[in-house]
PDB file of C-alpha atoms in Angstrom:
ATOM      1  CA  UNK J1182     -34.547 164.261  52.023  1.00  0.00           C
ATOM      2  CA  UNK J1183     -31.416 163.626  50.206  1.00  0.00           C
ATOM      3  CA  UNK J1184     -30.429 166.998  50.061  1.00  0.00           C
ATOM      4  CA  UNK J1185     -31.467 168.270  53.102  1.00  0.00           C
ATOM      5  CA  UNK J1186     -29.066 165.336  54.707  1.00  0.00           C
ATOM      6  CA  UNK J1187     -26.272 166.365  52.342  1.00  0.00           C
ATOM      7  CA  UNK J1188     -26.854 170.068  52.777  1.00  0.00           C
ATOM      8  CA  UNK J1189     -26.512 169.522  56.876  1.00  0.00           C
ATOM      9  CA  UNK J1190     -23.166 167.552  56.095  1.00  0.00           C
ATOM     10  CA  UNK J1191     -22.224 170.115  54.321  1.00  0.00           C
ATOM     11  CA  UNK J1192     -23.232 173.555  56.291  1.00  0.00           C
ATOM     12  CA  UNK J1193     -21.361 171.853  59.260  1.00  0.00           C
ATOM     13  CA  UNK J1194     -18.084 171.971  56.905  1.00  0.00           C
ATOM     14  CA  UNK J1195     -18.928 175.222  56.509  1.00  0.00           C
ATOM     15  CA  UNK J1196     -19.086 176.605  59.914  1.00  0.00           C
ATOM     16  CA  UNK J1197     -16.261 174.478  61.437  1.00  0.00           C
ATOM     17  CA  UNK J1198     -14.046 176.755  58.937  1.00  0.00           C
ATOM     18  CA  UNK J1199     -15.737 179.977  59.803  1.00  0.00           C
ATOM     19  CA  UNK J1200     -17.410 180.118  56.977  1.00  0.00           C
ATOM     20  CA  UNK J1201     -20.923 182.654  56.483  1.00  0.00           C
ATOM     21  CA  UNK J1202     -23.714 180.620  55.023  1.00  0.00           C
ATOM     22  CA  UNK J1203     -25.261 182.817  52.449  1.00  0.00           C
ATOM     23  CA  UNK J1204     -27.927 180.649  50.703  1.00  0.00           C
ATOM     24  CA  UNK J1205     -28.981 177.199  49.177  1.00  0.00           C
ATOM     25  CA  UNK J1206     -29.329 178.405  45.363  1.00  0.00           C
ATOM     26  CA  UNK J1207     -31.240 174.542  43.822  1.00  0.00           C
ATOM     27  CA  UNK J1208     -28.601 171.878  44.680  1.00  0.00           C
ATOM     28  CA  UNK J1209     -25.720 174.736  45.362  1.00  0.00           C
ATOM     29  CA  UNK J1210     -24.643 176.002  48.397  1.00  0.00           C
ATOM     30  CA  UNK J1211     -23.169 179.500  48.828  1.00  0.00           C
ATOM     31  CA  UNK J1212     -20.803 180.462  51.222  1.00  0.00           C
ATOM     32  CA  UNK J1213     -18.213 182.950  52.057  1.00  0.00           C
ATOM     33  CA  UNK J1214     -15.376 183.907  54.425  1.00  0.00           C
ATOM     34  CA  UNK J1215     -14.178 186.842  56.063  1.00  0.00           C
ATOM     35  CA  UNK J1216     -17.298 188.744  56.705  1.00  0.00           C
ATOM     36  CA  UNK J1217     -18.966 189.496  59.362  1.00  0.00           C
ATOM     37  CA  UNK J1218     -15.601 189.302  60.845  1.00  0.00           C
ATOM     38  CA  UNK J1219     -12.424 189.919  59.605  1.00  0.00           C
ATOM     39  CA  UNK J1220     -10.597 186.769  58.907  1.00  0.00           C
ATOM     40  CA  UNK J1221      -6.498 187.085  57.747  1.00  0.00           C
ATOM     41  CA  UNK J1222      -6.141 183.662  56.735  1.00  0.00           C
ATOM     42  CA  UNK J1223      -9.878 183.485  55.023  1.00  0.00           C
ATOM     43  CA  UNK J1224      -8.468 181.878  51.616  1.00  0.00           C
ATOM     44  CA  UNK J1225      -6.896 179.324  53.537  1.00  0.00           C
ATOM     45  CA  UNK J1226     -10.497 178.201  55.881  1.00  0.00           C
ATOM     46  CA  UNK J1227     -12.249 178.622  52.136  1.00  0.00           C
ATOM     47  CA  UNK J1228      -9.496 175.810  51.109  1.00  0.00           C
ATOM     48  CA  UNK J1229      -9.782 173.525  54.075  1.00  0.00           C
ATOM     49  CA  UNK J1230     -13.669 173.759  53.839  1.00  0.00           C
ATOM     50  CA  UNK J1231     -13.767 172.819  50.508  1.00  0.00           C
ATOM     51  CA  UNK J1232     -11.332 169.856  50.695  1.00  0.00           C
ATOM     52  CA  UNK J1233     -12.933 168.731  53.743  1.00  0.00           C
ATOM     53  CA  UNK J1234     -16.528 168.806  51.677  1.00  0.00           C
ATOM     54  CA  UNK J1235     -15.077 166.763  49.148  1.00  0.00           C
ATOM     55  CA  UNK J1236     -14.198 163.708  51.485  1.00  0.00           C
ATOM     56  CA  UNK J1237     -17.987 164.614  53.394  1.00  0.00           C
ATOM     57  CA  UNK J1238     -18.957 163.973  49.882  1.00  0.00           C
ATOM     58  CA  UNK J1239     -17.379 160.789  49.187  1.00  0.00           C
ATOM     59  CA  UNK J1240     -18.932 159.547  52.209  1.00  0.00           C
ATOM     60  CA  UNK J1241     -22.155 160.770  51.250  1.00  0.00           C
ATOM     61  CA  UNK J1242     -21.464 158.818  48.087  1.00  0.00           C
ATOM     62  CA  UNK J1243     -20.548 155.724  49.951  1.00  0.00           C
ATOM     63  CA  UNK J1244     -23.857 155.597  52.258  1.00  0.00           C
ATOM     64  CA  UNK J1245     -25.934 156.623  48.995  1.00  0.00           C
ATOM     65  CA  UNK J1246     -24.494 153.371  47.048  1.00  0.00           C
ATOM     66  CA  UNK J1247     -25.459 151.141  49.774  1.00  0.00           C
ATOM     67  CA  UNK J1248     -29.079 152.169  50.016  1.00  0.00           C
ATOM     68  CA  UNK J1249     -29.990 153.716  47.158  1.00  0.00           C
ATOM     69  CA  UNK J1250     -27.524 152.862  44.414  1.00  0.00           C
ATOM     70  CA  UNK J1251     -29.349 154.497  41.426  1.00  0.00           C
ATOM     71  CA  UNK J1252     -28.028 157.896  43.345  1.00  0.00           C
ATOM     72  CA  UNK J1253     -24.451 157.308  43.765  1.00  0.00           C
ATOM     73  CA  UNK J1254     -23.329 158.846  41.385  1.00  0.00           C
ATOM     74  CA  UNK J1255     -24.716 162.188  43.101  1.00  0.00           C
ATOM     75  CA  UNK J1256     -21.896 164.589  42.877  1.00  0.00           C
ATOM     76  CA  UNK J1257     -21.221 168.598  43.012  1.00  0.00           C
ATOM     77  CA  UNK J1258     -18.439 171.105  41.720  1.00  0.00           C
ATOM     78  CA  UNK J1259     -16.530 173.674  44.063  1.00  0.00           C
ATOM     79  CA  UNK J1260     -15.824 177.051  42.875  1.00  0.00           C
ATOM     80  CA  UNK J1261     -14.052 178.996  45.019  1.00  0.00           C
ATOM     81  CA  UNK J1262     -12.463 182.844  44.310  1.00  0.00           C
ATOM     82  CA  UNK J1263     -11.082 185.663  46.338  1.00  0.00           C
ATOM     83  CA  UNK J1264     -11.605 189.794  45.495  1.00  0.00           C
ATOM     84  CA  UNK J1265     -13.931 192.754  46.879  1.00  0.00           C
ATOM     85  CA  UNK J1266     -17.520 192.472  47.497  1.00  0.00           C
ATOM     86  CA  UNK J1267     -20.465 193.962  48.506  1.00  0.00           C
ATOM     87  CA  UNK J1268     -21.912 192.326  51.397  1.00  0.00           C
ATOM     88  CA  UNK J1269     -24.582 193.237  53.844  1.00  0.00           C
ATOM     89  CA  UNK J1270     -28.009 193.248  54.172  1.00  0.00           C
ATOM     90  CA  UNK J1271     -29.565 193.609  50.876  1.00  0.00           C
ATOM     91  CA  UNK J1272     -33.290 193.362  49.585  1.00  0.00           C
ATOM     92  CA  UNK J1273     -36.256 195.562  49.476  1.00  0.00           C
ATOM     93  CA  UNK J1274     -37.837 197.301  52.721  1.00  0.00           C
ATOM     94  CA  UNK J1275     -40.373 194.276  52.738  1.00  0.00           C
ATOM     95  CA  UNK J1276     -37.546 191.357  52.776  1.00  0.00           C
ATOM     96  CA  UNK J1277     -33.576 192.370  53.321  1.00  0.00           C
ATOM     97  CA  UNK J1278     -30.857 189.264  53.205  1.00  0.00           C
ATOM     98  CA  UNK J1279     -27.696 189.032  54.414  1.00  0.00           C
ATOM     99  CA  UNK J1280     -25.770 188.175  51.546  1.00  0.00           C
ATOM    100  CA  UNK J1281     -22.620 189.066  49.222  1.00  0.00           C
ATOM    101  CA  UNK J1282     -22.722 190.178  45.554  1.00  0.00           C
ATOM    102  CA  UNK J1283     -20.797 191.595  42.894  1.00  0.00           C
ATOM    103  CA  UNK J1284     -18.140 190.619  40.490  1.00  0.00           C
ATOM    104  CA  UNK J1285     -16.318 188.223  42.838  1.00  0.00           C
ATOM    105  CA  UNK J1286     -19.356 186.159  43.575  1.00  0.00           C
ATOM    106  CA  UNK J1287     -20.030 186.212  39.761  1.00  0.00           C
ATOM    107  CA  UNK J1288     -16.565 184.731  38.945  1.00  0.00           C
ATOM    108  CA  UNK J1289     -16.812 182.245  41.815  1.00  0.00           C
ATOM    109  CA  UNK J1290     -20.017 180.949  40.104  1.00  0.00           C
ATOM    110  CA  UNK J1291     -18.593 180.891  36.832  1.00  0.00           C
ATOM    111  CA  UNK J1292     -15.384 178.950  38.262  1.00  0.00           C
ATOM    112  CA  UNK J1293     -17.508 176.372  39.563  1.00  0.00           C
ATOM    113  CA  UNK J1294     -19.545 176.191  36.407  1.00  0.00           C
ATOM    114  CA  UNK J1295     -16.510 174.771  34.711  1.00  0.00           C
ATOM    115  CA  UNK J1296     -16.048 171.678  37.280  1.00  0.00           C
ATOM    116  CA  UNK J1297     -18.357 169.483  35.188  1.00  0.00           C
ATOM    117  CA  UNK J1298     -17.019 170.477  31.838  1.00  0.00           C
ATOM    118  CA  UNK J1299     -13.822 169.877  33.299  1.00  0.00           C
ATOM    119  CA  UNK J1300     -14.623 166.923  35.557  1.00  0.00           C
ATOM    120  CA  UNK J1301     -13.074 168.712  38.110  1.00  0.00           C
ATOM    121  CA  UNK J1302     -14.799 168.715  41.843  1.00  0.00           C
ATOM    122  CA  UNK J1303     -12.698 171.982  42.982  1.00  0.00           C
ATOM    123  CA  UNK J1304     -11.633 174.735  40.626  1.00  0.00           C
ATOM    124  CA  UNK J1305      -9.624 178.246  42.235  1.00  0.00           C
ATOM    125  CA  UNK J1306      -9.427 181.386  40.682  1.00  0.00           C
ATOM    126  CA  UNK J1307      -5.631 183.126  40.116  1.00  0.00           C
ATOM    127  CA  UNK J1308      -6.501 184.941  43.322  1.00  0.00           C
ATOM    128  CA  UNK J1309      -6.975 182.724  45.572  1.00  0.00           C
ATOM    129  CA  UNK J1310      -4.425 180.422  44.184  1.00  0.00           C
ATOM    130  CA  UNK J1311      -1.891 183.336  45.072  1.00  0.00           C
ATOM    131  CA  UNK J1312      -3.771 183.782  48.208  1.00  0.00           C
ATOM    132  CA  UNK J1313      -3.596 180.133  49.975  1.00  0.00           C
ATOM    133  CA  UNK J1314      -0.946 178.719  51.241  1.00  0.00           C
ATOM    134  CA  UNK J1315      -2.088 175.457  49.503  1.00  0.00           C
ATOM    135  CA  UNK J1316      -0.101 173.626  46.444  1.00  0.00           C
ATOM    136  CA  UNK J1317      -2.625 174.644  43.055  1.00  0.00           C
ATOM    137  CA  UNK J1318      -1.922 174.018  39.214  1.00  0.00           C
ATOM    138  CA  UNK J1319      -3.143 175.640  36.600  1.00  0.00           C
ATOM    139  CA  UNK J1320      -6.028 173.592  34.306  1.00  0.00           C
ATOM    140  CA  UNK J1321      -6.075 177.162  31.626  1.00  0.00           C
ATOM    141  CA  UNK J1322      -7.233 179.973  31.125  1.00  0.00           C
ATOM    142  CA  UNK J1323     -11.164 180.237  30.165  1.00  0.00           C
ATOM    143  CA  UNK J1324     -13.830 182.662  29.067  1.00  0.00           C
ATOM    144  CA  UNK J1325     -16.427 182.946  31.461  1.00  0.00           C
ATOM    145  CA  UNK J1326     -19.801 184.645  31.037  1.00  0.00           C
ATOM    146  CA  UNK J1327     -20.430 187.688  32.755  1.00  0.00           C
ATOM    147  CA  UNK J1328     -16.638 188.208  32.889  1.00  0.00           C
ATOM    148  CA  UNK J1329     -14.215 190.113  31.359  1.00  0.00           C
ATOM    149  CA  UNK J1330     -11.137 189.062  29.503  1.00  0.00           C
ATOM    150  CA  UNK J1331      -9.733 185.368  30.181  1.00  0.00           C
ATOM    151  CA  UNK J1332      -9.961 183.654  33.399  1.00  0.00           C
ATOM    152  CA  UNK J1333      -6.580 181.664  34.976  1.00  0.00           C
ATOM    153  CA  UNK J1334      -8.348 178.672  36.985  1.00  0.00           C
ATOM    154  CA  UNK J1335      -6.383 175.951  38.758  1.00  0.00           C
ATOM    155  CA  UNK J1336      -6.673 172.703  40.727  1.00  0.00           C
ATOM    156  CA  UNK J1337      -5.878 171.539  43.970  1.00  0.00           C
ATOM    157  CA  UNK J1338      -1.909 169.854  43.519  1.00  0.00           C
ATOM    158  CA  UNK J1339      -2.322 166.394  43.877  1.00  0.00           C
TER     159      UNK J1339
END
């Protein structure tokens, strides 16, 4: 029950950016912009979605402390990146998803990987730093699994 109601919270975000629902991977959601459609300004509806999770979060947070207190400290990481991918239906000739994979959905994992190490709710990758239109820092360059050669990852400016 609780994260069915956070994942509706949530999936709402999603689609009031234009966002594609991919899949719910455990407590994760996956999500992606600019397919089917084309979308020009796709980094930017990435950004707004996952600022506006974070305060659909805090609220979630909020409600959680007042009736069940031993979960508020429920909380998630945002990774978001930016690059090619394969997307499409994909599967076997028994069961086909619509999905994206490849090496940009690997890196976006990766990114949001680091948010607990960190303690960081929303990390970017270099890419879609340079491709939003939104103030980031840097937090450093990392070595991610799966992933060659170091990884820039920044912050949302505060």
């Amino acid at each position: 029950a609780l994260l069915n109601n956070y994942f509706t919270r949530q999936v709402d975000v999603v689609f009031r950016h234009g966002g594609t629902l991919d899949k719910f991977i455990g407590d994760a959601i996956m999500a992606f912009w600019n397919a089917p459609g084309d979308l020009p300004d796709h980094a930017n509806r990435g950004v707004a979605a996952a600022l506006e999770m974070c305060q659909q979060l805090d609220e979630f947070r909020a409600e959680l402390l007042k009736t069940e207190p031993d979960l508020g400290d429920f909380d998630v990481g945002i990774g978001l990146h930016s690059g090619p991918a394969v997307v499409g239906l994909i599967g076997s000739e028994k069961r086909r998803e619509y999905t994206a994979i490849g090496d940009t959905v690997n890196l976006a994992s990766r990114i949001e990987g680091l948010t607990g190490k960190l303690d960081k709710r929303v990390l970017l990758s270099a890419a879609l730093a340079e491709a939003t239109s939104v103030p980031t820092q840097s937090v450093g360059d990392f070595e991610l699994k799966g992933v060659t050669g170091p990884q820039a990852v920044h912050e949302l400016a505060s």
